[in-house]
Amino acid sequence: MILFNRGFMEKDDAIVDIEDRGYQFGDGVYEFIRVYDGVCFEMERHVQRLKLSALKIELALPYPLEDITRNLKQLVEKNGLLNGYIYAQITRGVAPRAHHFPGSASSVLVAYVQHAERPVEKTTHGIHAILTEDIRWKRCDIKSLNLLPNVLAKQLAKKHGCDEAIMHRGATVSEGSSSNVYMVEKNVIYTHPINNLILNGITRIGVLEMARENGFRVVEEAFTVNELLETEEVFITSTAMEICPVVQVDQTQIGSGQPGRVTRTLQQAFEHRIALNSGGN
Ligand code: PDD
């Protein structure tokens, strides 16, 4: 079952209009939400970010956020989803093709679920990443449907046998193609500050809370590619990859080439949060 505006229907019965502005212009926003043991993880933060992304592009929500939240939870139930994701997107709707906002179109919400296991292998052993120039626009804070630079960066990583592309604007590391990036040096965790150049990751918010709870100092300041390559630990975070160690960047081994101690500590704290989440709805 999928969610189409307010209604639930079979996936095969849903019809996307070829003049939907999401399809033609990427004119819309989305969220990707984790479900653990049948319970949505960080649901409130995800829907608040969806609302904020919509606001930033002057996109009206198709109906109130509380109802959207309730429908997304129902979608999980209707599909009997235990472990996986919700993908939800809102587009500016259907109108004859013209760049400016249409006068009459109504926003369209589409959401569906994907069954998926947790990325245990990668979070246990770590991944390799490549470096690539960040060629995106200057509103990366908006979780918009326009993902072509991210798609190209991820494909380049795949071509090199890597799982993530770490992007940089000039010398400065911004974020991954679908993750936030951190380095650890002498028990201090560094990550790019929240501004228009990165997405305010929901996993990032939680990880920085857990870092502080565990007594680590957090410095939200941009760091350079050279600093990244010489640091003790690197990790990425995202809804899909959770907290994932990066043990090699391009040809450079990071630290000992094994997941680092601080990364491990944060992963343990994260497990605790997932366990707590599974207790409620
Ligand atoms: N992407 N930065 C970018 C560019 C991202 O696309 C993502 C997530 C993140 C991490 O955000 P969060 O912790 O809220 O998942 C950072 C999702 C997973 C995606 O597009 O599939």
Tab-separated table of C-alpha atoms and ligand atoms in Angstrom:
chain	number	residue	atom	x	y	z
A	1	MET	CA	0.000	0.000	0.000
A	2	ILE	CA	1.127	3.528	-0.705
A	3	LEU	CA	-0.119	6.872	0.552
A	4	PHE	CA	-1.341	9.250	-2.161
A	5	ASN	CA	-2.431	12.578	-0.640
A	6	ARG	CA	-4.978	11.445	1.968
A	7	GLY	CA	-5.727	8.045	0.516
A	8	PHE	CA	-4.139	4.608	0.781
A	9	MET	CA	-4.019	2.499	-2.364
A	10	GLU	CA	-2.130	-0.297	-4.066
A	11	LYS	CA	1.161	0.877	-5.593
A	12	ASP	CA	0.105	-0.300	-9.057
A	13	ASP	CA	-3.061	1.787	-8.896
A	14	ALA	CA	-1.204	5.073	-8.336
A	15	ILE	CA	-0.754	7.295	-11.375
A	16	VAL	CA	1.895	9.993	-11.665
A	17	ASP	CA	0.836	12.769	-14.003
A	18	ILE	CA	3.573	13.598	-16.543
A	19	GLU	CA	3.000	17.270	-15.760
A	20	ASP	CA	3.625	16.866	-12.048
A	21	ARG	CA	6.197	19.559	-11.250
A	22	GLY	CA	8.210	17.097	-9.203
A	23	TYR	CA	8.660	14.994	-12.307
A	24	GLN	CA	9.452	17.908	-14.650
A	25	PHE	CA	11.329	20.366	-12.419
A	26	GLY	CA	12.267	18.443	-9.291
A	27	ASP	CA	9.965	21.028	-7.711
A	28	GLY	CA	9.368	19.409	-4.337
A	29	VAL	CA	10.818	18.199	-1.073
A	30	TYR	CA	11.142	14.809	0.608
A	31	GLU	CA	11.989	12.842	3.736
A	32	PHE	CA	13.484	9.443	4.303
A	33	ILE	CA	12.529	7.994	7.683
A	34	ARG	CA	13.809	4.891	9.468
A	35	VAL	CA	11.507	2.298	10.944
A	36	TYR	CA	12.959	-0.009	13.608
A	37	ASP	CA	10.798	-2.834	14.983
A	38	GLY	CA	7.698	-1.285	13.434
A	39	VAL	CA	8.262	2.116	15.096
A	40	CYS	CA	9.268	5.278	13.205
A	41	PHE	CA	12.608	6.657	14.437
A	42	GLU	CA	12.879	10.426	15.110
A	43	MET	CA	9.487	10.919	13.431
A	44	GLU	CA	8.793	14.353	14.897
A	45	ARG	CA	12.142	15.744	13.737
A	46	HIS	CA	11.643	14.355	10.233
A	47	VAL	CA	8.187	15.841	9.761
A	48	GLN	CA	9.339	19.182	11.183
A	49	ARG	CA	12.201	19.222	8.665
A	50	LEU	CA	9.726	18.347	5.890
A	51	LYS	CA	7.609	21.321	6.923
A	52	LEU	CA	10.669	23.592	7.014
A	53	SER	CA	11.915	22.431	3.580
A	54	ALA	CA	8.438	23.098	2.158
A	55	LEU	CA	8.340	26.548	3.759
A	56	LYS	CA	11.747	27.424	2.302
A	57	ILE	CA	10.476	26.819	-1.239
A	58	GLU	CA	7.059	28.389	-0.547
A	59	LEU	CA	5.356	25.047	-0.990
A	60	ALA	CA	2.061	24.589	0.828
A	61	LEU	CA	1.616	21.296	2.674
A	62	PRO	CA	-1.311	19.397	1.085
A	63	TYR	CA	-2.902	19.074	4.562
A	64	PRO	CA	-1.881	19.629	8.194
A	65	LEU	CA	1.376	18.137	9.438
A	66	GLU	CA	-0.333	16.239	12.281
A	67	ASP	CA	-2.483	14.396	9.731
A	68	ILE	CA	0.527	13.695	7.522
A	69	THR	CA	2.360	12.267	10.539
A	70	ARG	CA	-0.582	10.066	11.452
A	71	ASN	CA	-0.942	8.819	7.865
A	72	LEU	CA	2.768	7.980	7.623
A	73	LYS	CA	2.508	5.900	10.804
A	74	GLN	CA	-0.586	4.189	9.396
A	75	LEU	CA	1.308	3.452	6.204
A	76	VAL	CA	3.869	1.515	8.254
A	77	GLU	CA	1.104	-0.441	9.974
A	78	LYS	CA	-0.839	-1.163	6.798
A	79	ASN	CA	2.293	-2.616	5.218
A	80	GLY	CA	3.267	-4.586	8.308
A	81	LEU	CA	6.690	-2.955	8.053
A	82	LEU	CA	9.074	-3.940	10.830
A	83	ASN	CA	12.461	-2.799	9.539
A	84	GLY	CA	12.954	-0.409	6.676
A	85	TYR	CA	12.133	3.082	5.535
A	86	ILE	CA	9.385	5.485	4.650
A	87	TYR	CA	10.035	7.633	1.592
A	88	ALA	CA	7.687	10.644	1.522
A	89	GLN	CA	7.697	13.476	-0.993
A	90	ILE	CA	5.590	16.536	-1.616
A	91	THR	CA	5.606	18.213	-5.009
A	92	ARG	CA	4.077	21.468	-6.208
A	93	GLY	CA	1.476	19.492	-8.098
A	94	VAL	CA	0.192	19.211	-11.640
A	95	ALA	CA	0.102	22.162	-14.049
A	96	PRO	CA	0.976	22.964	-17.684
A	97	ARG	CA	4.756	23.271	-17.878
A	98	ALA	CA	6.006	26.781	-17.025
A	99	HIS	CA	8.843	27.619	-14.659
A	100	HIS	CA	7.044	30.001	-12.321
A	101	PHE	CA	4.697	28.661	-9.646
A	102	PRO	CA	1.338	27.649	-11.110
A	103	GLY	CA	-1.660	29.635	-9.933
A	104	SER	CA	-3.938	26.717	-9.291
A	105	ALA	CA	-1.981	23.513	-8.666
A	106	SER	CA	-2.407	21.628	-5.370
A	107	SER	CA	0.574	20.026	-3.663
A	108	VAL	CA	0.825	16.256	-4.067
A	109	LEU	CA	2.023	13.950	-1.291
A	110	VAL	CA	3.256	10.473	-2.122
A	111	ALA	CA	4.736	8.055	0.406
A	112	TYR	CA	5.641	4.398	0.388
A	113	VAL	CA	7.719	1.990	2.444
A	114	GLN	CA	10.776	-0.125	1.665
A	115	HIS	CA	11.744	-3.189	3.661
A	116	ALA	CA	15.443	-3.080	4.566
A	117	GLU	CA	17.789	-4.617	7.080
A	118	ARG	CA	20.246	-2.493	9.023
A	119	PRO	CA	23.684	-1.877	7.393
A	120	VAL	CA	25.475	-4.002	10.016
A	121	GLU	CA	28.384	-5.133	7.840
A	122	LYS	CA	29.322	-1.545	6.952
A	123	THR	CA	28.821	-0.046	10.382
A	124	THR	CA	30.895	-2.856	11.920
A	125	HIS	CA	33.864	-2.804	9.561
A	126	GLY	CA	33.708	0.701	8.116
A	127	ILE	CA	33.576	1.882	4.529
A	128	HIS	CA	35.892	3.454	1.969
A	129	ALA	CA	35.063	6.881	0.551
A	130	ILE	CA	36.278	9.058	-2.281
A	131	LEU	CA	36.686	12.829	-2.329
A	132	THR	CA	34.887	14.906	-4.919
A	133	GLU	CA	34.170	18.582	-5.503
A	134	ASP	CA	30.793	19.718	-4.151
A	135	ILE	CA	29.100	21.081	-7.284
A	136	ARG	CA	25.673	21.657	-5.680
A	137	TRP	CA	23.704	24.886	-5.382
A	138	LYS	CA	23.845	27.111	-2.302
A	139	ARG	CA	20.617	25.869	-0.647
A	140	CYS	CA	21.723	22.418	0.449
A	141	ASP	CA	19.782	22.982	3.686
A	142	ILE	CA	16.587	22.256	1.727
A	143	LYS	CA	15.872	18.540	1.329
A	144	SER	CA	14.773	19.066	-2.243
A	145	LEU	CA	14.128	16.517	-4.970
A	146	ASN	CA	17.003	17.963	-7.008
A	147	LEU	CA	19.643	15.329	-6.330
A	148	LEU	CA	21.578	15.132	-9.586
A	149	PRO	CA	24.942	16.280	-8.130
A	150	ASN	CA	24.467	13.807	-5.268
A	151	VAL	CA	23.602	11.044	-7.732
A	152	LEU	CA	26.716	11.788	-9.823
A	153	ALA	CA	28.931	11.879	-6.721
A	154	LYS	CA	27.542	8.560	-5.441
A	155	GLN	CA	27.997	6.958	-8.837
A	156	LEU	CA	31.624	8.113	-8.921
A	157	ALA	CA	32.124	6.514	-5.502
A	158	LYS	CA	30.611	3.279	-6.752
A	159	LYS	CA	32.854	3.327	-9.824
A	160	HIS	CA	35.827	3.420	-7.457
A	161	GLY	CA	34.457	0.569	-5.340
A	162	CYS	CA	33.541	2.949	-2.496
A	163	ASP	CA	30.337	3.471	-0.522
A	164	GLU	CA	30.315	7.233	-0.144
A	165	ALA	CA	31.615	10.391	-1.808
A	166	ILE	CA	32.804	13.047	0.627
A	167	MET	CA	32.236	16.423	-0.979
A	168	HIS	CA	34.313	19.582	-0.573
A	169	ARG	CA	33.935	23.158	-1.739
A	170	GLY	CA	37.499	24.060	-2.581
A	171	ALA	CA	39.568	22.962	0.423
A	172	THR	CA	36.582	22.758	2.796
A	173	VAL	CA	34.751	19.485	3.474
A	174	SER	CA	30.975	19.976	3.373
A	175	GLU	CA	29.176	16.620	3.655
A	176	GLY	CA	28.701	13.251	1.983
A	177	SER	CA	26.555	12.684	-1.107
A	178	SER	CA	23.847	11.344	1.232
A	179	SER	CA	25.335	11.777	4.710
A	180	ASN	CA	26.973	14.192	7.136
A	181	VAL	CA	30.727	13.896	7.730
A	182	TYR	CA	32.740	14.094	10.977
A	183	MET	CA	36.377	13.815	12.014
A	184	VAL	CA	37.713	13.035	15.476
A	185	GLU	CA	40.948	14.403	16.860
A	186	LYS	CA	42.011	14.013	20.511
A	187	ASN	CA	38.452	13.196	21.663
A	188	VAL	CA	37.027	16.275	19.916
A	189	ILE	CA	34.381	15.725	17.233
A	190	TYR	CA	34.442	18.176	14.328
A	191	THR	CA	31.671	18.632	11.775
A	192	HIS	CA	30.517	21.310	9.335
A	193	PRO	CA	28.240	23.924	10.947
A	194	ILE	CA	24.556	24.054	10.069
A	195	ASN	CA	24.102	26.601	7.300
A	196	ASN	CA	23.004	26.730	3.660
A	197	LEU	CA	25.863	24.475	2.500
A	198	ILE	CA	24.770	21.228	4.180
A	199	LEU	CA	21.621	19.368	5.155
A	200	ASN	CA	20.771	19.483	8.848
A	201	GLY	CA	20.768	15.700	9.204
A	202	ILE	CA	18.358	14.212	11.710
A	203	THR	CA	20.980	11.608	12.572
A	204	ARG	CA	23.480	14.465	13.006
A	205	ILE	CA	21.234	16.171	15.579
A	206	GLY	CA	20.987	12.954	17.605
A	207	VAL	CA	24.667	12.118	17.276
A	208	LEU	CA	25.778	15.517	18.545
A	209	GLU	CA	23.390	15.161	21.501
A	210	MET	CA	24.837	11.736	22.296
A	211	ALA	CA	28.394	13.014	21.842
A	212	ARG	CA	27.803	15.740	24.442
A	213	GLU	CA	26.017	13.292	26.776
A	214	ASN	CA	29.100	11.082	26.587
A	215	GLY	CA	31.433	13.929	27.481
A	216	PHE	CA	32.951	14.576	24.054
A	217	ARG	CA	33.561	18.121	22.942
A	218	VAL	CA	31.790	18.978	19.697
A	219	VAL	CA	33.152	21.657	17.394
A	220	GLU	CA	30.765	22.675	14.625
A	221	GLU	CA	33.375	24.250	12.388
A	222	ALA	CA	34.345	23.408	8.850
A	223	PHE	CA	37.576	21.464	8.365
A	224	THR	CA	39.773	20.979	5.322
A	225	VAL	CA	40.401	17.977	3.113
A	226	ASN	CA	43.981	17.808	4.423
A	227	GLU	CA	42.802	17.809	8.032
A	228	LEU	CA	40.340	15.024	7.198
A	229	LEU	CA	43.057	12.880	5.661
A	230	GLU	CA	45.361	13.291	8.669
A	231	THR	CA	42.801	12.815	11.433
A	232	GLU	CA	42.408	9.887	13.861
A	233	GLU	CA	38.820	8.891	13.006
A	234	VAL	CA	36.290	9.719	10.320
A	235	PHE	CA	32.648	8.711	10.318
A	236	ILE	CA	29.465	9.567	8.451
A	237	THR	CA	25.862	9.620	9.624
A	238	SER	CA	22.533	9.250	7.851
A	239	THR	CA	19.160	7.618	8.246
A	240	ALA	CA	20.290	4.796	5.974
A	241	MET	CA	23.917	4.364	7.140
A	242	GLU	CA	23.333	5.217	10.827
A	243	ILE	CA	26.794	5.945	12.321
A	244	CYS	CA	29.299	4.456	9.909
A	245	PRO	CA	33.099	4.517	10.265
A	246	VAL	CA	35.128	5.617	7.228
A	247	VAL	CA	38.455	3.752	7.265
A	248	GLN	CA	39.886	4.918	3.951
A	249	VAL	CA	39.485	8.133	1.927
A	250	ASP	CA	40.803	7.999	-1.638
A	251	GLN	CA	44.152	6.204	-1.179
A	252	THR	CA	44.669	7.328	2.422
A	253	GLN	CA	44.039	5.043	5.382
A	254	ILE	CA	42.339	6.858	8.263
A	255	GLY	CA	43.995	6.316	11.663
A	256	SER	CA	44.647	2.605	12.227
A	257	GLY	CA	42.382	1.637	9.319
A	258	GLN	CA	39.863	0.282	11.834
A	259	PRO	CA	36.686	1.885	13.212
A	260	GLY	CA	37.754	4.333	15.918
A	261	ARG	CA	37.038	4.323	19.642
A	262	VAL	CA	34.905	7.481	19.668
A	263	THR	CA	32.882	6.227	16.711
A	264	ARG	CA	32.275	2.951	18.566
A	265	THR	CA	31.143	4.788	21.694
A	266	LEU	CA	28.624	6.790	19.665
A	267	GLN	CA	27.398	3.633	17.939
A	268	GLN	CA	26.695	2.074	21.344
A	269	ALA	CA	24.766	5.152	22.441
A	270	PHE	CA	22.812	4.984	19.184
A	271	GLU	CA	21.843	1.351	19.871
A	272	HIS	CA	20.476	2.494	23.196
A	273	ARG	CA	18.317	5.138	21.501
A	274	ILE	CA	16.964	2.602	19.009
A	275	ALA	CA	16.083	0.252	21.860
A	276	LEU	CA	14.270	3.072	23.672
A	277	ASN	CA	12.452	4.047	20.464
A	278	SER	CA	11.197	0.492	19.969
A	279	GLY	CA	9.433	0.816	23.290
A	280	GLY	CA	7.074	3.549	22.069
A	281	ASN	CA	5.231	4.893	19.058
B	1	PDD	N1	19.898	11.406	2.826
B	1	PDD	N2	23.272	15.093	3.788
B	1	PDD	C1	22.680	14.723	2.644
B	1	PDD	C2	23.059	15.417	1.371
B	1	PDD	C3	21.711	13.696	2.654
B	1	PDD	O1	21.102	13.334	1.515
B	1	PDD	C4	21.393	13.042	3.881
B	1	PDD	C5	20.369	11.944	3.978
B	1	PDD	C6	22.049	13.458	5.052
B	1	PDD	C7	21.752	12.854	6.383
B	1	PDD	O2	20.485	13.224	6.853
B	1	PDD	P1	19.627	12.298	7.821
B	1	PDD	O3	20.493	11.988	8.988
B	1	PDD	O4	18.478	13.147	8.176
B	1	PDD	O5	19.242	11.057	7.051
B	1	PDD	C8	22.974	14.497	4.962
B	1	PDD	C9	18.846	10.426	2.821
B	1	PDD	C10	19.126	9.255	3.649
B	1	PDD	C11	18.517	10.101	1.379
B	1	PDD	O6	18.480	11.010	0.582
B	1	PDD	O7	18.292	8.947	1.068
